[in-house]
PDB file of N, CA and C in Angstrom:
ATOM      1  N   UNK A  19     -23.161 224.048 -77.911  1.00 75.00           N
ATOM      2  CA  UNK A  19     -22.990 224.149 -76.472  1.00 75.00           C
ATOM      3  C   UNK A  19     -21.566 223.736 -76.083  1.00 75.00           C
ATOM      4  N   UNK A  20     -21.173 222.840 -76.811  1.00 87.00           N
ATOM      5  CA  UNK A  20     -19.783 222.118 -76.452  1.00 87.00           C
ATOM      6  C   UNK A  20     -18.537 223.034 -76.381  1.00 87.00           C
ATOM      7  N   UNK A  21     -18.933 223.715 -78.070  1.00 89.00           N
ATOM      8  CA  UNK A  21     -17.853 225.149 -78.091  1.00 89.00           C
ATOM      9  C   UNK A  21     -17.849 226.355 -77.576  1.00 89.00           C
ATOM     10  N   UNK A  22     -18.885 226.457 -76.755  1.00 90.00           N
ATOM     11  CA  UNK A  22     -19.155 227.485 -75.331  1.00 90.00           C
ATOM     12  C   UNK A  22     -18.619 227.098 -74.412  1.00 90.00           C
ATOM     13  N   UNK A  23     -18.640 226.176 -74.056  1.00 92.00           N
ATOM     14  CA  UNK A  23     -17.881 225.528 -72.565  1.00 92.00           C
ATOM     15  C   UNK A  23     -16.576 225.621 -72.841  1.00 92.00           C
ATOM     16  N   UNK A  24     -15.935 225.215 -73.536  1.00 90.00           N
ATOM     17  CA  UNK A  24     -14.624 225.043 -74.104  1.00 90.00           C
ATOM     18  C   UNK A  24     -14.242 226.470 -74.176  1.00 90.00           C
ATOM     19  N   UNK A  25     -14.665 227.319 -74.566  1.00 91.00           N
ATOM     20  CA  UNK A  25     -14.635 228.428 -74.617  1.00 91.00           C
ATOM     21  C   UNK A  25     -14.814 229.247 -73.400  1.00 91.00           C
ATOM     22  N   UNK A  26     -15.303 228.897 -72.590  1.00 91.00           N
ATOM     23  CA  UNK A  26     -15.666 229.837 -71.224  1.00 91.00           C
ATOM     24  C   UNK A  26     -14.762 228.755 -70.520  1.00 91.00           C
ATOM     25  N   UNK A  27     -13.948 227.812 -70.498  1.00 91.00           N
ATOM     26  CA  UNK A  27     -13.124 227.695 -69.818  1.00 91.00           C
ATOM     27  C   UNK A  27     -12.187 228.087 -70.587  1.00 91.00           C
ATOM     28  N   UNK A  28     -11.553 228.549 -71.295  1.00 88.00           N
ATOM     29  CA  UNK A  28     -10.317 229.144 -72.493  1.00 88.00           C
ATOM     30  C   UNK A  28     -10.049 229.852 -71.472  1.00 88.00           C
ATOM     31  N   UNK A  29     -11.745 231.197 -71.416  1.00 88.00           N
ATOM     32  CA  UNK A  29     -11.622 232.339 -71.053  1.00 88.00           C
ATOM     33  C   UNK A  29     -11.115 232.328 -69.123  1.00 88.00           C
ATOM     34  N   UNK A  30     -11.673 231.654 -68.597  1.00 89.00           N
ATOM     35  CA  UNK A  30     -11.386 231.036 -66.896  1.00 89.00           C
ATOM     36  C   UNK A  30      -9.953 231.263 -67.331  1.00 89.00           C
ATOM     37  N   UNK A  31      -9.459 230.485 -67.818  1.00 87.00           N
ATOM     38  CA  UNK A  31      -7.751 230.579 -67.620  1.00 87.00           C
ATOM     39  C   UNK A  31      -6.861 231.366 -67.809  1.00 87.00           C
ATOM     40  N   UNK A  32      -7.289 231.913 -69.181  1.00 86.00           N
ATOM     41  CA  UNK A  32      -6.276 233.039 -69.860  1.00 86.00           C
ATOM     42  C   UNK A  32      -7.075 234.457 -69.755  1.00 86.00           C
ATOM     43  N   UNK A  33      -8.197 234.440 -69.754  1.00 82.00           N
ATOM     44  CA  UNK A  33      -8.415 235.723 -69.931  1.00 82.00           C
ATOM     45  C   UNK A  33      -9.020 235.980 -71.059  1.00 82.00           C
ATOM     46  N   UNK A  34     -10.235 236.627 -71.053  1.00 77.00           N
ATOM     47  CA  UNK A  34     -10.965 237.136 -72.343  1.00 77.00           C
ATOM     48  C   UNK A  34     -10.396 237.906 -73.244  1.00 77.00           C
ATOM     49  N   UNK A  35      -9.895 238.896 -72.575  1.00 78.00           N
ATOM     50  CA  UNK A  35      -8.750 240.147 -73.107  1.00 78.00           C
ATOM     51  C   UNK A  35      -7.653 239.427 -74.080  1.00 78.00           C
ATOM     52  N   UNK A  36      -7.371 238.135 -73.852  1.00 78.00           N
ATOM     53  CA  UNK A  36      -5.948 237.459 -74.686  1.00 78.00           C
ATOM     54  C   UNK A  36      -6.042 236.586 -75.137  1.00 78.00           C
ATOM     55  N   UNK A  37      -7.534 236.387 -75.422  1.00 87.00           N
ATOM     56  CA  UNK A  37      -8.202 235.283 -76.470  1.00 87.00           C
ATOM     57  C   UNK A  37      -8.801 235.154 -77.229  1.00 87.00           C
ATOM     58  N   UNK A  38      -7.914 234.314 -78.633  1.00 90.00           N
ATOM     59  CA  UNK A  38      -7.923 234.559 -79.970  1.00 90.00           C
ATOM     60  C   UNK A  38      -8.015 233.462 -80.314  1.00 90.00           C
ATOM     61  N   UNK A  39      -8.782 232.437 -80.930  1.00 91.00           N
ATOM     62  CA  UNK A  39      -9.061 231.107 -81.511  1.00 91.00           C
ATOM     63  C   UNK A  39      -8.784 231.324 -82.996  1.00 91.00           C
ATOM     64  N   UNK A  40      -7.677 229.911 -82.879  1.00 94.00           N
ATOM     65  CA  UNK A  40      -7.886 229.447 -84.443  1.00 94.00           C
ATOM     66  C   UNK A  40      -8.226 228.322 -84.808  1.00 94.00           C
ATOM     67  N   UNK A  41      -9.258 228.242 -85.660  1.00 94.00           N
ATOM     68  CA  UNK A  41      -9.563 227.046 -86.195  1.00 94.00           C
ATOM     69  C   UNK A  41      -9.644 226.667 -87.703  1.00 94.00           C
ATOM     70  N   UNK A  42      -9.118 225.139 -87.783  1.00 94.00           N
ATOM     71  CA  UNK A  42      -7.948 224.818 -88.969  1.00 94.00           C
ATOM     72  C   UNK A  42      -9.434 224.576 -89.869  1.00 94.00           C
ATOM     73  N   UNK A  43     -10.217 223.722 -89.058  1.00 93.00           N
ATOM     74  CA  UNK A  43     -11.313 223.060 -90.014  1.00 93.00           C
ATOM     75  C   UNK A  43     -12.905 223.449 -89.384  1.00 93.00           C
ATOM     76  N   UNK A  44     -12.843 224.790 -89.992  1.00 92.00           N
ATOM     77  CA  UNK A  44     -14.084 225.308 -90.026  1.00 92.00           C
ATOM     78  C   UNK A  44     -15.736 224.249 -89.718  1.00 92.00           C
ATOM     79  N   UNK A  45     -15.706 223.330 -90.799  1.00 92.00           N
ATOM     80  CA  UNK A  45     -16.910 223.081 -91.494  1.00 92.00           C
ATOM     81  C   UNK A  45     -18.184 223.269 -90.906  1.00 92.00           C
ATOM     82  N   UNK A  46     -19.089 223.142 -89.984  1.00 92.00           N
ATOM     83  CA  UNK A  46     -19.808 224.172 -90.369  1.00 92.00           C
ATOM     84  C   UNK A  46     -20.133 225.278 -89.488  1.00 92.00           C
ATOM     85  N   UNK A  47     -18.942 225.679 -89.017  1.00 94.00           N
ATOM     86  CA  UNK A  47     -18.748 227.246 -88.535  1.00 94.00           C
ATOM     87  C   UNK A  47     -19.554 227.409 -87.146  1.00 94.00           C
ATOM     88  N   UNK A  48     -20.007 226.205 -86.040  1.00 93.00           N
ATOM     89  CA  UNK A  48     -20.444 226.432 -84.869  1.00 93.00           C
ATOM     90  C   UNK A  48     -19.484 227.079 -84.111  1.00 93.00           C
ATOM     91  N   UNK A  49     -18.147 226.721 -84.248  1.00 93.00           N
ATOM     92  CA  UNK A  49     -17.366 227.888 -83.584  1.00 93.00           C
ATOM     93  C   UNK A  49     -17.678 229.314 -83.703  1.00 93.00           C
ATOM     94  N   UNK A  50     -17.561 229.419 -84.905  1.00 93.00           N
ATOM     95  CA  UNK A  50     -17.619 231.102 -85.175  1.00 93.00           C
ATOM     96  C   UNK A  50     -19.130 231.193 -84.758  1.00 93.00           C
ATOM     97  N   UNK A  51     -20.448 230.636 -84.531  1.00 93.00           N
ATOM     98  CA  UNK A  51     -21.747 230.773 -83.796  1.00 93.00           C
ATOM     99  C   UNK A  51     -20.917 230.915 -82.370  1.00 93.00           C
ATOM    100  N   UNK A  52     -20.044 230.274 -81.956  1.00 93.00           N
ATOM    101  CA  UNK A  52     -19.911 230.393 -80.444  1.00 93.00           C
ATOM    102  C   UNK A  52     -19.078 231.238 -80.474  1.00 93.00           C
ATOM    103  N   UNK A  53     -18.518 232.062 -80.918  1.00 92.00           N
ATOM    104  CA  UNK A  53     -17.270 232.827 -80.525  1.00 92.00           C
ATOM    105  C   UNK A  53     -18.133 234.335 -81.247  1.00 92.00           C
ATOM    106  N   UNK A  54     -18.630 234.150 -81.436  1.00 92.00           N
ATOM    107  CA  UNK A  54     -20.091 235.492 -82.112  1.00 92.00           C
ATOM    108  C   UNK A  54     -20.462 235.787 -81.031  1.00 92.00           C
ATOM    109  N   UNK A  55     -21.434 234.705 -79.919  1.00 91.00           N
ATOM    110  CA  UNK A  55     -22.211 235.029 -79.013  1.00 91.00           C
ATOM    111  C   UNK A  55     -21.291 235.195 -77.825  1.00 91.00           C
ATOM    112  N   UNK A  56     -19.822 234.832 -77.549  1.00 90.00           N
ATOM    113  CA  UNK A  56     -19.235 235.670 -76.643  1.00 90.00           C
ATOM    114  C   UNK A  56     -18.166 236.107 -76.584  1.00 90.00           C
ATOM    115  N   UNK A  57     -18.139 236.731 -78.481  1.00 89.00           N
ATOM    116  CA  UNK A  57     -17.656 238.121 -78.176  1.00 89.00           C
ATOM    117  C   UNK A  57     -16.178 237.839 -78.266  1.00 89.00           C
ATOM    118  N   UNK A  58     -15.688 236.644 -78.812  1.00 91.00           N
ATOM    119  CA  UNK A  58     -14.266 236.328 -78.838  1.00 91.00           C
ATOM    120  C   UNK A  58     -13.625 236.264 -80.296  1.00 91.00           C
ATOM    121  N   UNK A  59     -12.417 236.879 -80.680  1.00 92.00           N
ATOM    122  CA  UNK A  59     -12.393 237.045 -81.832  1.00 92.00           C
ATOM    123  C   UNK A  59     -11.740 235.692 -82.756  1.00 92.00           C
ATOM    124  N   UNK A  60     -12.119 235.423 -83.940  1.00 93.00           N
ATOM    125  CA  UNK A  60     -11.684 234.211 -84.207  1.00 93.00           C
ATOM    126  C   UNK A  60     -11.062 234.082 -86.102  1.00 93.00           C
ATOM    127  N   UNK A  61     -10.201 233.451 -86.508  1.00 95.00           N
ATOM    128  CA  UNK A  61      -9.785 232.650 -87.558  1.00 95.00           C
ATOM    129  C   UNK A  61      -9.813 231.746 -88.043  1.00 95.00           C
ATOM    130  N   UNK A  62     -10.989 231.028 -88.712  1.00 94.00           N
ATOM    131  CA  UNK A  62     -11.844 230.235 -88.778  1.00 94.00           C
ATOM    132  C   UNK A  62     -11.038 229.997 -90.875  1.00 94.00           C
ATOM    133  N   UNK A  63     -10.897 228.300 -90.868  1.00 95.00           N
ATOM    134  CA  UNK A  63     -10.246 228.231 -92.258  1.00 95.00           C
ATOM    135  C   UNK A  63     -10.820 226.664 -92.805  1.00 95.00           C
ATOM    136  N   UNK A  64     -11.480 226.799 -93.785  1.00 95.00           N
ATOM    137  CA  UNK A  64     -12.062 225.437 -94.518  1.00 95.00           C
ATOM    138  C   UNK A  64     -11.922 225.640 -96.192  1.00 95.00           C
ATOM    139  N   UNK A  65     -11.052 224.055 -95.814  1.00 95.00           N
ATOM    140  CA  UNK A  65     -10.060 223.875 -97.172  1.00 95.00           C
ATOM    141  C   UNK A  65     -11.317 223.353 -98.323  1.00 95.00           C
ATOM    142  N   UNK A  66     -12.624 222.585 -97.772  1.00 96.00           N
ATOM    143  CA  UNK A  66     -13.813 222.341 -98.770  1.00 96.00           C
ATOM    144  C   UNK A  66     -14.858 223.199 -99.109  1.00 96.00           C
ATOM    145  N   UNK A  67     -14.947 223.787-100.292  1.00 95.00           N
ATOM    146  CA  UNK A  67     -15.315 225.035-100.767  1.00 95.00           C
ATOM    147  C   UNK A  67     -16.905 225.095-100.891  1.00 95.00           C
ATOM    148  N   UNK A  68     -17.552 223.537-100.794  1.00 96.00           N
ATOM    149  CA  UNK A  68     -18.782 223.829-100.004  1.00 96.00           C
ATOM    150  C   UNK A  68     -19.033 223.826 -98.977  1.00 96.00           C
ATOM    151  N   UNK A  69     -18.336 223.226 -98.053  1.00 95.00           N
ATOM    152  CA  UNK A  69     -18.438 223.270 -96.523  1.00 95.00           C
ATOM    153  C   UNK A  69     -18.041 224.495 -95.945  1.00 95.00           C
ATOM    154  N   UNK A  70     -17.394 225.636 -96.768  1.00 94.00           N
ATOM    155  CA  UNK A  70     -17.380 226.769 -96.451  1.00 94.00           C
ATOM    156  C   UNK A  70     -18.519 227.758 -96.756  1.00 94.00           C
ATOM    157  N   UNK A  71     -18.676 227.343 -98.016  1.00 95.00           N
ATOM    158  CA  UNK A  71     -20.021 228.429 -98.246  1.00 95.00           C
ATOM    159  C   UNK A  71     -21.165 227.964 -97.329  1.00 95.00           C
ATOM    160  N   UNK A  72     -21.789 226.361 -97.001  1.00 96.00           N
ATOM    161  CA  UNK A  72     -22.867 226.093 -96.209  1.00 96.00           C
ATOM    162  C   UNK A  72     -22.522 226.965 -94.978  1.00 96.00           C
ATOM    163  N   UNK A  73     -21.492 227.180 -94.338  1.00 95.00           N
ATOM    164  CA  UNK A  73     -21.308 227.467 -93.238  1.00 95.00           C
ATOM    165  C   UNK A  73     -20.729 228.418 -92.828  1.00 95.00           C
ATOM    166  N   UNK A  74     -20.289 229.505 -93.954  1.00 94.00           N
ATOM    167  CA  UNK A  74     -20.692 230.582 -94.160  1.00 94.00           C
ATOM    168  C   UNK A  74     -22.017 231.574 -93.920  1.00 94.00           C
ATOM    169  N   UNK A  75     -22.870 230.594 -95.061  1.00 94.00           N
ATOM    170  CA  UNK A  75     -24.521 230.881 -94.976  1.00 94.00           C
ATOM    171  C   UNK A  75     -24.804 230.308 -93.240  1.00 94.00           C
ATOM    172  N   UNK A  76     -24.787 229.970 -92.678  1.00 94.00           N
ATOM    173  CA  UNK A  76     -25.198 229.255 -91.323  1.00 94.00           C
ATOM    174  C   UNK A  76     -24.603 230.421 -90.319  1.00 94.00           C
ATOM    175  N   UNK A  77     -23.385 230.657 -90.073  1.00 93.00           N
ATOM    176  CA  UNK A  77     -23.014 231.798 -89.658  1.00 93.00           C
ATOM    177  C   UNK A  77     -23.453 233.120 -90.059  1.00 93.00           C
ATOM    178  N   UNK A  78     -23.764 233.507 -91.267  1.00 92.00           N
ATOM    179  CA  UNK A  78     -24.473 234.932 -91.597  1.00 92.00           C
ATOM    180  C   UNK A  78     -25.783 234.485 -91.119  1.00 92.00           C
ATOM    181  N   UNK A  79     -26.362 233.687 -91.185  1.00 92.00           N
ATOM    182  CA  UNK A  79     -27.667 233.619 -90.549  1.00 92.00           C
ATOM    183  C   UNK A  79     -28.443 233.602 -89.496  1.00 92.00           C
ATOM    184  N   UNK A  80     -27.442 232.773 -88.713  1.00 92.00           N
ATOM    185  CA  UNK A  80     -27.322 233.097 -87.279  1.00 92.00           C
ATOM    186  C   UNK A  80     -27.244 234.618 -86.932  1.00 92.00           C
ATOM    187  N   UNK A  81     -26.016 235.361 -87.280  1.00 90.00           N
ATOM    188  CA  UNK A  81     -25.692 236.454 -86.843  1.00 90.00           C
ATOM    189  C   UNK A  81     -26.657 237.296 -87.383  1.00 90.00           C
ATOM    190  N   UNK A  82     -27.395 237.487 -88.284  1.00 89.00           N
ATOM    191  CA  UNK A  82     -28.391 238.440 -88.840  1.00 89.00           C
ATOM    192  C   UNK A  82     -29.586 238.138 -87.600  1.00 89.00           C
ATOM    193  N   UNK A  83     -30.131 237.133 -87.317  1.00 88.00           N
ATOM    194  CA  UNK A  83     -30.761 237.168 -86.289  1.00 88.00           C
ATOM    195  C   UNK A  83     -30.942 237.181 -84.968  1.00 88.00           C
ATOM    196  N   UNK A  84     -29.563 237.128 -84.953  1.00 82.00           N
ATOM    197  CA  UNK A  84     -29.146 237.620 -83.359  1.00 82.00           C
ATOM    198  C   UNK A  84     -28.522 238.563 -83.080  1.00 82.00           C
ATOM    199  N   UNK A  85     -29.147 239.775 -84.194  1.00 72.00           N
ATOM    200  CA  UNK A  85     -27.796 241.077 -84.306  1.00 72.00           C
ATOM    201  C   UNK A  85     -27.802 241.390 -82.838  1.00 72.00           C
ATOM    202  N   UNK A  86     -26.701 242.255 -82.456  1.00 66.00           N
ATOM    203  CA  UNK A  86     -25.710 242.732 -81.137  1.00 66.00           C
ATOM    204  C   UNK A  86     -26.031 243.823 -81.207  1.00 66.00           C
ATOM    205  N   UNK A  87     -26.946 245.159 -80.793  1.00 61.00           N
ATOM    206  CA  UNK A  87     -27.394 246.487 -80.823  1.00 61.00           C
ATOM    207  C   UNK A  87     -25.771 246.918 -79.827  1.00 61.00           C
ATOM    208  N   UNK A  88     -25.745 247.873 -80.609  1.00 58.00           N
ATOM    209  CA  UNK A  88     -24.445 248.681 -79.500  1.00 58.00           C
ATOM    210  C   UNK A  88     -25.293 249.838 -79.179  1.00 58.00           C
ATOM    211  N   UNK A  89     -24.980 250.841 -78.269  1.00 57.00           N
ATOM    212  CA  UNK A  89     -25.477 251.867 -78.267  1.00 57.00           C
ATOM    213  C   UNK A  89     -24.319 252.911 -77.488  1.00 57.00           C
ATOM    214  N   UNK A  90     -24.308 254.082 -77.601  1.00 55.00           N
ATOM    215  CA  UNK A  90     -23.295 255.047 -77.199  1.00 55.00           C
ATOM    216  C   UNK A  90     -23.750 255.746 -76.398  1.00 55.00           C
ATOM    217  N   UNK A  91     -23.078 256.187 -75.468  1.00 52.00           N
ATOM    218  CA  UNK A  91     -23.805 257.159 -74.504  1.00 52.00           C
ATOM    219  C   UNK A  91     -22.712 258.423 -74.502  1.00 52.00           C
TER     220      UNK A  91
END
């Protein structure tokens, strides 16, 4: 929730359109859960090679169950 707020005020200021998060220390990837669910693109980097894979797996898991249907008209 914390990195939603933070995030929807990013977006209040600058603009959704010109916002790009980077984050130095991944571990366990609730950013990239929050920047999934709105849609903001992100660079997400963890130097501990299990704290990347846990949260890796935590992020694919999330996102598999909350897939995003697009549809075209």
């Amino acid at each position: 929730i914390l990195y939603k707020y933070l995030i929807q005020l990013a977006i209040t200021q600058i603009g959704k359109h010109h916002l790009s998060i980077l984050d130095t220390h991944g571990g366990s990837f609730g950013n990239a859960i929050a920047c999934y669910d709105m849609d903001v693109d992100l660079v997400i980097c963890e130097k501990d090679k299990d704290y990347y894979d846990a949260g890796v797996k935590r992020a694919n898991a999330y996102m598999s169950s909350h897939a995003k249907l697009c549809f075209n008209k």
